Coordinates of C-alpha atoms and ligand atoms in Angstrom, one line a residue:
X1 CA 31.3 -51.8 8.1
X2 CA 28.5 -54.3 8.5
X3 CA 27.8 -56.8 5.8
X4 CA 24.5 -56.9 3.9
X5 CA 23.3 -60.0 2.1
X6 CA 20.6 -59.4 -0.6
X7 CA 18.5 -62.5 -1.1
X8 CA 15.3 -63.7 -2.7
X9 CA 12.3 -65.5 -1.1
X10 CA 13.6 -68.0 1.4
X11 CA 10.9 -70.4 0.2
X12 CA 12.4 -70.7 -3.3
X13 CA 15.8 -69.0 -3.6
X14 CA 18.3 -71.9 -3.4
X15 CA 21.2 -69.7 -4.5
X16 CA 20.4 -67.2 -1.8
X17 CA 20.3 -69.9 0.8
X18 CA 24.0 -70.9 0.2
X19 CA 25.8 -67.8 1.4
X20 CA 23.1 -67.1 4.0
X21 CA 23.7 -70.5 5.6
X22 CA 27.4 -69.9 5.5
X23 CA 27.3 -66.5 7.3
X24 CA 24.8 -67.9 9.8
X25 CA 26.7 -71.1 10.5
X26 CA 29.9 -69.2 11.1
X27 CA 28.2 -66.6 13.3
X28 CA 29.2 -63.7 11.0
X29 CA 27.0 -60.7 11.6
X30 CA 25.1 -59.4 8.6
X31 CA 21.8 -57.8 7.8
X32 CA 19.6 -59.2 5.1
X33 CA 17.5 -57.6 2.4
X34 CA 14.8 -59.9 1.1
X35 CA 13.5 -59.1 -2.4
X36 CA 10.4 -61.1 -3.5
X37 CA 11.3 -62.6 -6.8
X38 CA 9.4 -62.7 -10.1
X39 CA 6.9 -60.1 -9.3
X40 CA 6.6 -56.6 -10.8
X41 CA 9.5 -54.5 -9.9
X42 CA 11.7 -57.4 -8.6
X43 CA 14.4 -56.9 -11.2
X44 CA 14.6 -53.2 -10.7
X45 CA 14.9 -53.7 -6.9
X46 CA 17.7 -56.3 -7.4
X47 CA 19.5 -54.0 -9.9
X48 CA 19.6 -51.3 -7.1
X49 CA 22.1 -53.6 -5.3
X50 CA 23.9 -55.6 -8.0
X51 CA 24.5 -55.2 -11.7
X52 CA 24.1 -59.0 -12.2
X53 CA 20.3 -58.6 -11.7
X54 CA 20.3 -61.7 -9.7
X55 CA 20.5 -62.6 -6.0
X56 CA 22.4 -63.3 -3.9
X57 CA 24.7 -60.3 -3.6
X58 CA 26.8 -59.3 -0.6
X59 CA 27.5 -55.7 0.1
X60 CA 30.5 -54.8 2.1
X61 CA 30.8 -51.0 2.2
X62 CA 31.6 -50.0 -1.3
X63 CA 32.3 -53.5 -2.5
X64 CA 29.5 -55.6 -4.1
X65 CA 30.1 -59.3 -4.6
X66 CA 27.5 -61.3 -6.5
X67 CA 27.1 -65.0 -7.3
X68 CA 26.9 -67.5 -4.5
X69 CA 30.3 -69.1 -4.9
X70 CA 32.3 -65.9 -5.2
X71 CA 30.5 -64.7 -2.0
X72 CA 31.8 -67.8 -0.2
X73 CA 35.3 -67.1 -1.4
X74 CA 35.1 -63.4 -0.4
X75 CA 33.8 -64.4 3.1
X76 CA 36.6 -67.0 3.4
X77 CA 39.2 -64.3 2.6
X78 CA 37.6 -61.7 4.9
X79 CA 37.5 -64.0 7.9
X80 CA 40.7 -66.0 7.6
X81 CA 40.4 -67.0 11.3
X82 CA 37.4 -69.1 10.5
X83 CA 37.7 -72.4 8.6
X84 CA 35.2 -71.5 5.9
X85 CA 37.0 -73.9 3.7
X86 CA 38.7 -77.0 5.3
X87 CA 42.2 -76.2 6.7
X88 CA 43.7 -79.3 5.2
X89 CA 45.0 -78.6 1.6
X90 CA 43.6 -81.9 0.1
X91 CA 40.3 -81.5 1.9
X92 CA 40.1 -77.9 0.7
X93 CA 40.8 -78.9 -2.9
X94 CA 38.0 -81.5 -2.8
X95 CA 35.6 -79.0 -1.1
X96 CA 36.2 -76.4 -3.7
X97 CA 35.8 -79.0 -6.6
X98 CA 32.5 -80.2 -5.1
X99 CA 31.3 -76.7 -4.6
X100 CA 32.2 -75.7 -8.2
X101 CA 30.5 -78.8 -9.5
X102 CA 27.4 -77.8 -7.5
X103 CA 27.6 -74.4 -9.0
X104 CA 27.9 -75.5 -12.6
X105 CA 26.0 -78.8 -12.7
X106 CA 23.0 -80.9 -11.8
X107 CA 20.7 -79.1 -14.2
X108 CA 18.3 -82.0 -14.3
X109 CA 17.8 -82.1 -10.6
X110 CA 17.6 -78.4 -10.4
X111 CA 15.0 -78.2 -13.1
X112 CA 12.8 -81.2 -12.1
X113 CA 13.0 -80.6 -8.4
X114 CA 13.0 -76.9 -7.8
X115 CA 13.5 -75.8 -4.2
X116 CA 10.1 -75.2 -2.8
X117 CA 10.5 -75.6 0.9
X118 CA 6.8 -75.9 1.7
X119 CA 6.0 -78.5 -1.0
X120 CA 4.3 -81.5 0.4
X121 CA 6.9 -84.2 0.8
X122 CA 6.9 -87.0 -1.7
X123 CA 8.6 -88.3 -4.8
X124 CA 8.1 -87.5 -8.5
X125 CA 8.6 -89.7 -11.5
X126 CA 12.3 -88.8 -11.5
X127 CA 13.9 -88.6 -15.0
X128 CA 17.0 -90.7 -15.8
X129 CA 19.1 -87.5 -15.8
X130 CA 17.8 -86.5 -12.4
X131 CA 18.5 -89.9 -10.9
X132 CA 22.0 -89.6 -12.3
X133 CA 22.5 -86.3 -10.7
X134 CA 21.3 -87.7 -7.4
X135 CA 23.6 -90.7 -7.7
X136 CA 26.6 -88.4 -8.4
X137 CA 25.8 -86.2 -5.4
X138 CA 25.5 -89.1 -3.1
X139 CA 28.8 -90.6 -4.3
X140 CA 30.5 -87.2 -3.8
X141 CA 29.1 -86.8 -0.3
X142 CA 30.1 -90.4 0.6
X143 CA 33.6 -89.8 -0.7
X144 CA 34.1 -86.6 1.2
X145 CA 32.8 -88.1 4.4
X146 CA 34.9 -91.2 4.1
X147 CA 38.1 -89.2 3.4
X148 CA 37.7 -86.2 5.5
X149 CA 34.5 -86.5 7.6
X150 CA 36.0 -88.0 10.8
X151 CA 35.8 -84.8 12.9
X152 CA 32.1 -84.3 12.7
X153 CA 28.8 -85.0 10.8
X154 CA 29.4 -82.7 7.8
X155 CA 31.1 -83.3 4.5
X156 CA 34.5 -82.4 5.9
X157 CA 33.8 -83.0 9.5
X158 CA 33.1 -79.5 10.7
X159 CA 30.6 -77.3 8.7
X160 CA 32.2 -75.6 5.8
X161 CA 31.3 -73.7 2.6
X162 CA 30.8 -77.1 0.9
X163 CA 27.9 -77.8 3.2
X164 CA 26.5 -74.4 2.6
X165 CA 26.7 -75.0 -1.2
X166 CA 24.8 -78.3 -0.9
X167 CA 22.2 -77.2 1.7
X168 CA 19.5 -76.6 -1.0
X169 CA 20.2 -80.1 -2.3
X170 CA 19.6 -81.4 1.2
X171 CA 16.3 -79.5 1.1
X172 CA 15.4 -81.0 -2.3
X173 CA 16.3 -84.6 -1.2
X174 CA 14.2 -84.1 1.9
X175 CA 11.2 -82.7 0.0
X176 CA 11.2 -84.9 -3.1
X177 CA 12.3 -88.0 -1.2
X178 CA 14.4 -89.9 -3.7
X179 CA 15.7 -93.2 -2.3
X180 CA 19.0 -92.4 -0.7
X181 CA 21.5 -94.3 1.4
X182 CA 21.5 -94.3 5.2
X183 CA 24.7 -92.3 5.2
X184 CA 23.2 -89.7 2.9
X185 CA 20.2 -89.4 5.2
X186 CA 22.4 -89.1 8.3
X187 CA 24.3 -86.2 6.5
X188 CA 21.0 -84.5 5.6
X189 CA 19.8 -84.8 9.2
X190 CA 23.0 -83.2 10.4
X191 CA 22.5 -80.2 8.1
X192 CA 18.8 -79.9 9.0
X193 CA 19.7 -79.9 12.7
X194 CA 21.8 -76.8 12.4
X195 CA 20.5 -73.6 13.9
X196 CA 21.2 -71.9 10.6
X197 CA 18.9 -74.3 8.7
X198 CA 16.1 -73.9 11.3
X199 CA 16.3 -70.2 11.1
X200 CA 16.2 -70.2 7.3
X201 CA 13.1 -72.5 7.3
X202 CA 11.4 -70.4 10.0
X203 CA 11.9 -67.3 7.8
X204 CA 10.5 -69.2 4.8
X205 CA 7.5 -70.3 6.8
X206 CA 6.7 -66.7 7.6
X207 CA 6.7 -65.6 3.9
X208 CA 3.3 -65.1 2.3
X209 CA 4.6 -64.7 -1.3
X210 CA 3.9 -67.6 -3.7
X211 CA 5.3 -68.1 -7.2
X212 CA 2.7 -70.2 -8.9
X213 CA 5.0 -71.6 -11.6
X214 CA 7.4 -73.0 -9.0
X215 CA 4.7 -74.9 -7.2
X216 CA 4.8 -78.5 -8.3
Ligands
GSH1 N1 24.9 -68.4 -10.5 C1 24.1 -67.5 -9.6 C2 22.7 -67.8 -9.8 C3 21.8 -66.7 -9.2 C4 20.3 -66.9 -9.6 O1 20.0 -67.5 -10.6 N2 19.5 -66.3 -8.7 C5 18.0 -66.3 -9.0 C6 17.3 -66.7 -7.7 S1 17.7 -68.2 -7.0 C7 17.5 -64.9 -9.3 O2 18.1 -63.9 -8.9 N3 16.5 -64.8 -10.1 C8 15.8 -63.6 -10.3 C9 15.9 -63.1 -11.7 O3 16.6 -63.7 -12.6 O4 15.2 -62.1 -12.0 C10 24.6 -67.7 -8.2 O5 25.3 -68.7 -7.9 O6 24.4 -66.8 -7.3

């Protein structure tokens, strides 16, 4: 049975981008349903697919999985032949910790620098809390790369679920242009060079919907 991923606008929906990038990067076949968010009828449309009332959701036959991180876990279990999480136990533990931290943290960055892929590039007056989030993320990325990044340009060498979880942060850093280290920039460039990234951005560019309150 084919997988279906229900997502929001590619221009704004950072949570949708995560499992979408994962499926694409690993060449896992799926069809997508895009629901324009925050317009009349959006919620009802989402509720037709998932009781959470939020995207993303993955439909696999009669199984519905919602919430970005649990979708990554489901995909990892369903495709054990792919290294969705790093194969090394210690690397995997770190990848999961970093992904969980992404999922539960960085409210300041998320609030001040919403993902708006077409926003003209340039910095804001970043708050102290946003700068602390950025510093924490850079430190985590550097640590993962130093310990486990030898085999490639991604956090754990080869692309993994951790990179998918941080892809919208790469977008935010690229769009809002905080000062980052050369190593951070090199990692961002590697993510932005993936076919999955380019395909997501091409999809976003073809969208006509705009959510005025997200435009900064
Ligand atoms: N913790 C959830 C967050 C999901 C979420 O907040 N999705 C937003 C879009 S990025 C949404 O569905 N908003 C529509 C709404 O709340 O009506 C996840 O990781 O998937």
